[in-house]
Coordinates of C-alpha atoms in Angstrom, one line a residue:
M1 CA -22.1 -17.3 -4.4
T2 CA -23.0 -14.4 -6.7
I3 CA -20.4 -11.4 -7.0
F4 CA -22.4 -8.5 -6.8
L5 CA -22.0 -4.6 -6.1
R6 CA -24.4 -2.1 -4.7
N7 CA -23.6 0.2 -7.4
R8 CA -24.9 -1.1 -10.4
R9 CA -24.0 2.0 -12.6
A10 CA -19.9 0.9 -12.2
G11 CA -20.8 -1.2 -15.0
A12 CA -19.0 -4.4 -16.4
A13 CA -15.6 -3.0 -15.7
A14 CA -16.0 -2.8 -11.5
T15 CA -17.8 -6.0 -11.8
A16 CA -14.3 -7.4 -13.4
T17 CA -12.7 -5.7 -10.6
A18 CA -14.9 -7.3 -8.0
L19 CA -14.0 -10.5 -9.4
A20 CA -10.9 -10.1 -9.8
L21 CA -10.2 -8.8 -6.1
A22 CA -12.4 -11.9 -5.0
S23 CA -10.2 -14.2 -7.3
L24 CA -6.9 -12.7 -5.6
A25 CA -8.4 -13.4 -2.2
A26 CA -9.6 -17.1 -2.6
L27 CA -5.9 -18.1 -4.1
A28 CA -4.6 -16.3 -1.1
G29 CA -6.6 -18.7 1.1
T30 CA -7.9 -15.5 3.0
A31 CA -10.4 -13.0 3.4
T32 CA -11.2 -11.2 0.0
P33 CA -9.8 -8.0 0.3
A34 CA -12.7 -5.4 -0.3
S35 CA -13.9 -4.4 3.1
A36 CA -14.2 -0.5 3.8
S37 CA -13.6 -0.7 7.4
G38 CA -10.4 -2.8 7.2
R39 CA -10.9 -6.6 7.5
A40 CA -13.4 -8.8 4.7
T41 CA -15.3 -11.9 6.0
A42 CA -15.1 -14.8 3.2
S43 CA -12.5 -17.3 4.0
G44 CA -11.4 -20.7 4.1
P45 CA -10.9 -22.5 1.0
A46 CA -13.2 -21.0 -1.5
T47 CA -12.3 -21.3 -5.0
A48 CA -12.0 -18.0 -7.0
A49 CA -14.9 -19.1 -9.2
T50 CA -17.4 -19.0 -6.1
A51 CA -16.1 -16.4 -3.5
S52 CA -18.0 -13.4 -3.2
V53 CA -17.4 -9.6 -2.3
P54 CA -18.7 -9.1 0.9
A55 CA -17.9 -5.2 0.9
S56 CA -21.9 -4.8 -0.2
A57 CA -24.3 -4.3 2.8
A58 CA -24.1 -8.1 3.9
A59 CA -20.6 -7.0 5.1
L60 CA -20.8 -3.7 5.9
K61 CA -23.0 -1.4 7.7
P62 CA -23.4 1.9 9.8
A63 CA -22.8 1.7 13.3
S64 CA -26.7 2.4 14.2
G65 CA -29.2 3.6 11.5
D66 CA -27.9 5.8 9.1
P67 CA -25.1 7.6 10.3
A68 CA -25.0 11.8 9.7
V69 CA -22.9 12.8 6.9
P70 CA -19.5 14.0 8.5
A71 CA -18.5 17.4 7.1
A72 CA -14.9 16.5 6.8
L73 CA -12.9 13.4 6.8
A74 CA -9.3 13.6 8.0
L75 CA -6.1 11.4 8.3
P76 CA -4.0 10.8 11.6
R77 CA -1.8 13.7 12.5
P78 CA 1.7 12.7 11.7
T79 CA 3.5 12.3 14.9
G80 CA 7.4 12.8 13.9
P81 CA 9.5 15.6 14.5
Y82 CA 9.2 17.5 10.5
T83 CA 6.5 19.3 9.3
T84 CA 5.7 17.5 5.3
G85 CA 5.7 18.6 2.1
R86 CA 4.2 16.6 -1.2
D87 CA 4.9 16.7 -4.9
T88 CA 3.6 14.5 -7.5
L89 CA 5.6 13.3 -10.7
F90 CA 4.1 12.0 -13.8
L91 CA 7.0 9.8 -15.5
T92 CA 7.3 8.0 -18.9
D93 CA 9.4 4.7 -19.0
H94 CA 10.3 4.8 -22.8
E95 CA 12.2 1.6 -22.5
R96 CA 9.0 -0.5 -21.7
T97 CA 5.7 -0.9 -22.7
D98 CA 2.6 -0.9 -20.7
P99 CA 2.3 -4.4 -19.8
W100 CA -1.5 -4.9 -19.7
V101 CA -2.7 -2.3 -22.5
P102 CA 0.0 -2.1 -25.2
T103 CA -1.8 0.4 -27.4
A104 CA -1.3 2.9 -24.6
G105 CA 2.4 2.9 -25.5
A106 CA 5.3 3.5 -23.0
R107 CA 4.8 2.4 -19.3
Q108 CA 3.7 6.0 -17.2
L109 CA 3.7 6.4 -13.5
L110 CA 2.2 8.4 -11.4
V111 CA 4.1 8.9 -8.1
S112 CA 3.7 11.2 -4.7
L113 CA 6.6 12.5 -3.0
H114 CA 6.5 13.0 0.7
Y115 CA 9.4 14.5 2.5
P116 CA 10.8 16.2 5.6
A117 CA 9.8 20.1 4.9
R118 CA 11.2 23.5 6.8
P119 CA 8.4 24.7 9.4
G120 CA 6.2 27.8 8.0
S121 CA 6.7 26.5 4.1
R122 CA 4.2 28.1 1.8
G123 CA 1.4 26.1 0.1
G124 CA -2.0 24.7 0.8
P125 CA -2.8 21.5 1.8
A126 CA -2.2 18.4 -0.5
P127 CA -5.2 16.8 -1.9
Y128 CA -5.9 13.4 -1.1
M129 CA -7.0 11.7 -4.3
P130 CA -9.3 12.9 -7.1
E131 CA -13.1 12.4 -6.9
A132 CA -12.9 10.0 -9.9
E133 CA -10.8 8.1 -8.0
A134 CA -12.8 8.0 -4.7
R135 CA -15.9 7.3 -6.7
L136 CA -14.5 4.2 -8.5
M137 CA -12.7 2.8 -5.3
L138 CA -16.1 2.8 -3.3
A139 CA -18.1 2.0 -6.3
Q140 CA -16.0 -1.6 -6.5
R141 CA -16.5 -2.1 -2.6
G142 CA -20.2 -1.6 -2.9
L143 CA -20.2 1.7 -1.2
D144 CA -22.4 4.0 -3.4
D145 CA -23.6 6.9 -1.2
P146 CA -23.4 9.7 -3.5
K147 CA -21.9 12.3 -0.8
W148 CA -19.1 9.8 0.0
P149 CA -16.7 10.6 -3.0
G150 CA -16.6 13.9 -2.7
L151 CA -15.7 13.5 1.4
V152 CA -13.3 10.9 0.9
A153 CA -11.4 12.9 -2.4
A154 CA -11.5 15.7 0.0
T155 CA -9.9 14.4 3.2
R156 CA -7.3 16.3 5.3
T157 CA -4.1 15.5 4.7
F158 CA -1.0 17.1 6.6
S159 CA 1.5 17.8 4.2
R160 CA 1.8 21.0 2.2
T161 CA 2.3 21.3 -1.4
D162 CA 4.9 23.7 -2.1
A163 CA 7.0 22.9 0.9
R164 CA 10.7 23.6 1.2
P165 CA 12.8 20.5 2.0
A166 CA 14.2 20.4 5.8
P167 CA 18.2 20.8 5.4
G168 CA 19.7 17.6 5.0
R169 CA 19.7 13.9 2.8
F170 CA 17.2 11.4 4.1
P171 CA 16.8 7.8 3.4
L172 CA 14.2 7.1 0.8
V173 CA 11.4 4.8 1.2
L174 CA 9.2 3.3 -1.8
L175 CA 5.6 2.4 -1.1
S176 CA 3.3 0.4 -3.6
P177 CA -0.3 0.1 -2.9
G178 CA -2.4 -3.2 -3.2
F179 CA -3.7 -4.6 -6.4
G180 CA -7.0 -2.6 -7.4
T181 CA -6.2 0.2 -5.0
P182 CA -5.1 4.0 -5.4
R183 CA -1.8 5.0 -4.1
A184 CA -3.5 7.7 -1.9
T185 CA -4.5 4.9 0.6
L186 CA -0.9 4.7 2.0
T187 CA -0.6 8.6 2.4
G188 CA -0.9 8.2 6.2
L189 CA 1.9 5.8 6.4
A190 CA 3.6 8.2 3.7
E191 CA 3.1 11.3 5.9
E192 CA 4.2 9.6 9.0
L193 CA 7.5 8.0 7.6
A194 CA 8.2 11.8 6.1
S195 CA 7.4 13.5 9.7
R196 CA 9.9 11.1 10.8
G197 CA 12.5 12.2 8.5
Y198 CA 12.5 9.8 5.3
V199 CA 11.5 10.8 1.7
V200 CA 8.9 8.6 0.5
A201 CA 7.8 8.0 -2.7
T202 CA 4.4 6.2 -3.4
A203 CA 3.6 4.5 -6.7
D204 CA 0.2 4.1 -8.7
H205 CA 0.9 1.6 -11.1
P206 CA -1.6 2.5 -14.3
Y207 CA -4.1 0.0 -15.1
E208 CA -3.9 -2.0 -11.9
S209 CA -6.0 0.4 -10.0
T210 CA -9.7 0.7 -9.7
G211 CA -8.9 4.4 -11.1
T212 CA -5.7 6.7 -11.7
E213 CA -6.2 9.8 -13.1
L214 CA -3.7 11.3 -15.3
P215 CA -2.7 14.8 -15.4
D216 CA -4.5 15.6 -18.9
G217 CA -7.8 14.3 -17.0
R218 CA -8.2 10.7 -18.0
V219 CA -9.1 8.0 -15.6
L220 CA -7.6 4.6 -16.3
T221 CA -9.2 1.6 -15.1
C222 CA -8.0 -1.7 -13.8
A223 CA -7.4 -4.0 -17.1
A224 CA -5.0 -6.0 -14.7
C225 CA -8.1 -7.0 -12.9
D226 CA -9.9 -7.9 -16.6
E227 CA -6.5 -10.0 -17.4
V228 CA -7.3 -11.8 -13.8
A229 CA -10.7 -12.4 -14.1
A230 CA -10.4 -13.7 -17.5
Q231 CA -7.9 -16.7 -16.7
P232 CA -9.7 -20.0 -16.6
D233 CA -8.4 -21.5 -13.3
D234 CA -6.4 -20.7 -10.4
A235 CA -3.1 -21.2 -11.6
G236 CA -3.7 -18.9 -14.6
R237 CA -4.7 -16.3 -11.8
R238 CA -1.5 -16.8 -10.0
K239 CA 0.7 -16.1 -12.9
V240 CA -1.2 -12.8 -13.7
L241 CA -0.5 -11.8 -10.1
A242 CA 3.0 -13.0 -10.0
A243 CA 3.2 -10.9 -13.1
V244 CA 1.9 -7.9 -11.4
S245 CA 4.5 -8.1 -8.8
T246 CA 7.5 -8.3 -11.1
G247 CA 6.0 -5.8 -13.2
R248 CA 6.2 -3.4 -10.4
A249 CA 9.4 -4.4 -9.4
A250 CA 10.4 -2.8 -13.0
D251 CA 8.8 0.0 -12.3
F252 CA 10.3 0.9 -9.0
S253 CA 13.7 0.2 -10.7
F254 CA 12.6 2.9 -13.3
L255 CA 11.8 5.1 -10.4
L256 CA 14.8 4.5 -8.9
D257 CA 16.9 5.9 -11.7
R258 CA 14.7 8.8 -12.1
L259 CA 15.1 9.9 -8.5
T260 CA 18.9 9.1 -8.1
G261 CA 20.2 9.2 -11.1
P262 CA 22.4 12.0 -12.7
R263 CA 19.4 13.9 -14.2
P264 CA 17.1 13.3 -11.4
A265 CA 13.3 14.0 -12.1
W266 CA 12.3 15.6 -8.7
R267 CA 13.3 18.9 -8.1
H268 CA 14.2 18.2 -4.8
A269 CA 15.9 14.9 -5.6
R270 CA 19.4 16.4 -3.1
A271 CA 17.2 15.6 -0.5
I272 CA 17.4 11.9 -0.9
D273 CA 20.2 9.6 0.1
A274 CA 20.6 7.0 -2.5
R275 CA 22.9 4.8 -0.1
R276 CA 19.7 4.0 2.3
V277 CA 16.8 2.8 0.2
G278 CA 13.7 0.8 1.5
M279 CA 10.6 -0.3 0.5
A280 CA 7.2 -1.5 1.8
G281 CA 4.1 -2.2 0.2
H282 CA 0.3 -3.4 1.3
S283 CA -0.9 -6.7 -0.2
I284 CA 0.4 -7.4 -3.7
G285 CA 2.5 -4.3 -3.0
G286 CA 4.1 -6.1 -0.4
N287 CA 5.1 -8.9 -2.7
A288 CA 6.1 -6.1 -5.0
A289 CA 8.6 -5.0 -2.4
A290 CA 10.6 -8.7 -2.2
S291 CA 10.3 -9.0 -6.2
T292 CA 12.3 -5.5 -6.2
M293 CA 14.6 -6.3 -4.0
A294 CA 15.4 -9.6 -5.4
A295 CA 15.8 -7.6 -9.1
D296 CA 17.3 -4.2 -7.6
R297 CA 20.8 -4.1 -5.1
R298 CA 19.6 -0.7 -4.5
V299 CA 17.0 -1.7 -2.2
D300 CA 18.5 -2.3 1.1
A301 CA 15.1 -3.6 3.2
G302 CA 11.5 -4.5 2.6
V303 CA 8.3 -5.1 4.3
N304 CA 5.3 -7.0 3.1
M305 CA 1.9 -5.6 4.7
D306 CA -0.5 -8.9 4.5
G307 CA 0.4 -9.7 1.3
T308 CA 0.5 -13.1 -0.7
F309 CA 4.0 -13.8 -2.5
F310 CA 2.6 -14.8 -5.6
D311 CA 6.2 -14.3 -6.8
P312 CA 7.9 -16.3 -4.5
V313 CA 10.7 -15.4 -2.7
G314 CA 13.8 -17.0 -4.8
A315 CA 15.9 -19.9 -3.2
R316 CA 18.8 -17.7 -2.7
G317 CA 16.7 -15.7 -0.2
L318 CA 17.2 -11.7 -0.6
G319 CA 21.0 -11.3 -0.2
R320 CA 21.1 -11.5 3.6
R321 CA 19.1 -7.9 3.1
P322 CA 16.5 -7.4 6.4
F323 CA 12.3 -7.8 5.8
L324 CA 9.5 -7.6 8.1
M325 CA 6.5 -9.5 7.0
L326 CA 3.5 -7.8 9.1
G327 CA 0.2 -9.5 8.4
T328 CA -3.5 -10.2 9.7
D329 CA -4.0 -12.7 12.9
P330 CA -4.7 -15.4 12.1
G331 CA -5.2 -15.0 8.5
H332 CA -1.0 -14.8 8.3
A333 CA -0.2 -16.7 11.1
P334 CA 2.1 -19.8 10.1
G335 CA 0.2 -22.6 8.7
A336 CA -2.9 -20.5 8.5
G337 CA -3.9 -20.9 4.9
D338 CA -1.2 -18.9 2.8
T339 CA 1.8 -21.1 3.1
S340 CA 3.5 -18.1 0.6
W341 CA 4.5 -16.5 4.2
D342 CA 5.8 -20.4 5.3
E343 CA 7.8 -20.7 2.6
G344 CA 9.1 -17.3 2.0
W345 CA 10.0 -16.9 5.8
G346 CA 12.0 -20.0 5.6
R347 CA 14.2 -18.4 2.3
L348 CA 14.5 -15.0 3.8
D349 CA 18.6 -15.0 4.9
G350 CA 18.9 -11.7 6.6
F351 CA 17.3 -10.2 9.6
K352 CA 13.4 -10.8 9.4
R353 CA 10.5 -10.7 11.6
W354 CA 7.2 -12.5 11.1
L355 CA 4.6 -10.1 13.0
T356 CA 0.9 -10.6 13.0
V357 CA -1.8 -8.6 14.5
R358 CA -5.1 -10.0 16.1
D359 CA -8.5 -8.6 15.0
S360 CA -7.2 -6.6 12.1
G361 CA -8.2 -7.3 8.5
H362 CA -6.5 -7.1 5.0
F363 CA -6.9 -3.1 5.0
T364 CA -5.6 -2.6 8.9
F365 CA -2.3 -1.6 7.1
T366 CA -3.8 1.4 5.2
D367 CA -5.8 4.4 5.5
T368 CA -9.2 2.8 5.4
P369 CA -9.9 2.0 8.8
A370 CA -9.3 6.0 9.7
I371 CA -11.5 7.0 6.8
G372 CA -14.3 4.2 7.2
E373 CA -14.4 4.8 11.1
Q374 CA -15.3 8.3 10.4
L375 CA -18.1 7.7 7.7
G376 CA -19.9 5.2 10.4
I377 CA -19.0 2.1 8.6
V378 CA -18.4 -1.1 11.0
D379 CA -17.3 -4.4 10.3
P380 CA -18.0 -6.8 13.2
D381 CA -14.9 -9.4 12.2
A382 CA -12.7 -6.5 12.6
P383 CA -12.8 -5.1 15.9
L384 CA -9.6 -3.3 15.7
S385 CA -10.3 0.0 16.1
A386 CA -8.9 2.9 13.5
A387 CA -6.8 4.5 16.3
R388 CA -5.0 0.9 16.9
S389 CA -4.6 0.1 13.6
T390 CA -2.9 3.3 12.8
T391 CA -0.7 3.1 15.7
I392 CA 0.5 -0.6 15.2
T393 CA 1.8 0.2 11.6
R394 CA 3.3 3.6 11.9
A395 CA 5.1 2.0 15.0
Y396 CA 6.4 -1.0 13.6
V397 CA 7.2 0.0 10.1
T398 CA 9.0 2.7 11.1
A399 CA 10.9 0.6 14.0
F400 CA 12.0 -1.7 11.2
F401 CA 13.3 1.4 8.3
D402 CA 14.9 3.1 11.6
R403 CA 16.8 -0.2 12.3
S404 CA 17.4 -1.3 8.8
L405 CA 18.6 2.0 7.3
R406 CA 19.6 4.1 10.1
G407 CA 21.0 1.5 12.1
R408 CA 19.1 2.5 15.6
P409 CA 18.1 0.5 17.7
A410 CA 14.6 -0.9 17.5
R411 CA 13.5 -2.7 20.7
L412 CA 10.2 -3.0 19.4
L413 CA 11.3 -5.5 17.1
D414 CA 12.9 -7.6 19.8
G415 CA 9.6 -9.4 21.0
P416 CA 5.9 -8.7 22.8
T417 CA 5.4 -5.7 24.4
P418 CA 2.3 -4.9 26.8
A419 CA 2.3 -1.2 24.5
H420 CA 1.1 -3.2 21.7
P421 CA -0.6 -6.5 23.0
E422 CA -2.4 -7.3 19.6
V423 CA 0.8 -8.1 18.0
L424 CA 2.5 -11.3 18.0
F425 CA 5.7 -12.5 17.1
Q426 CA 5.8 -15.6 14.8
R427 CA 8.6 -17.9 15.3
P428 CA 8.0 -20.9 13.3

């Protein structure tokens, strides 16, 4: 089948991005990660050369006719006891050249920091994402309604931009988004964790997203996607995607240095307890959580949300540190096609859980279901509602970090519960 986008104006760069993301899906043996509602529709042993991008009109449709354009979008409200603040850092690693565009010079990172805040703090609501990023992300998914980029960019968040931190020191959680996906799509999870007493640092990895807007207004597109698309075979694509994961590990080690080192870059760095650090990621960001743990002993626990281990878990494991694999069902069930999970599970040598979620899709663990549902987009192959997607992701990721970083009981991780019948405990 031919790869295509409804938004022809997106041009060659968007087409290359779509091809690269379809290639990633085919390599994983799962659905292509392009659905706006949380689930892609193509599956099985398709090759990267023939995989399609079902985020176009063929896969996604309004619930009934042309939906009324909503006046505003909003993320689900965080449920923890803290109000939350958000800062943004723009950092430069002068020790590394950008791996995808060497002519750009030193590697740079854009980082959102969500943190527990004092009630009544000043400052306006933090913006969700720049409109240019929203436009490029939607175009890649074949969603070209001219009103939507502005709506998505203006999605209401619950963090304030000039909030004073709550007293105390808090564990740090690092978050890494999926390949081709802006960091903003993990905002809901970041706000939830911050409301429950974590500092959360979510990084954009330049040239690995459909669009990253820098402070000077430049918008960087996905050169890494072009590199994946340029490979002649699956082995070449896997090699590039493994490099994405290990490169992100280097990004996060640098970020840890800048957040917890002797001269921290963040004005509220005293709020971080550097002895308690976890990392979670979606898609290739989940692989990056394992890659970062393998490279940096400072990361105490990790979560992979539906990501193939293109960079495999090492034969020696992760030094007995805890790890959670949270994925789609059946796509990431044992023996279901992504053998990297079966192999990774056997090598994890600390506390571990392998959970899959029925009726879910690749983007279930991000903000995408909540935003897509408000826009009236439905995907019949992903019946799990946005509310359940949000509740499940928040509950299990928080329980895992509460256990791993705070030593708190986490009965939710002991086995199935009637409160979450969609969650299956895999014990291969």
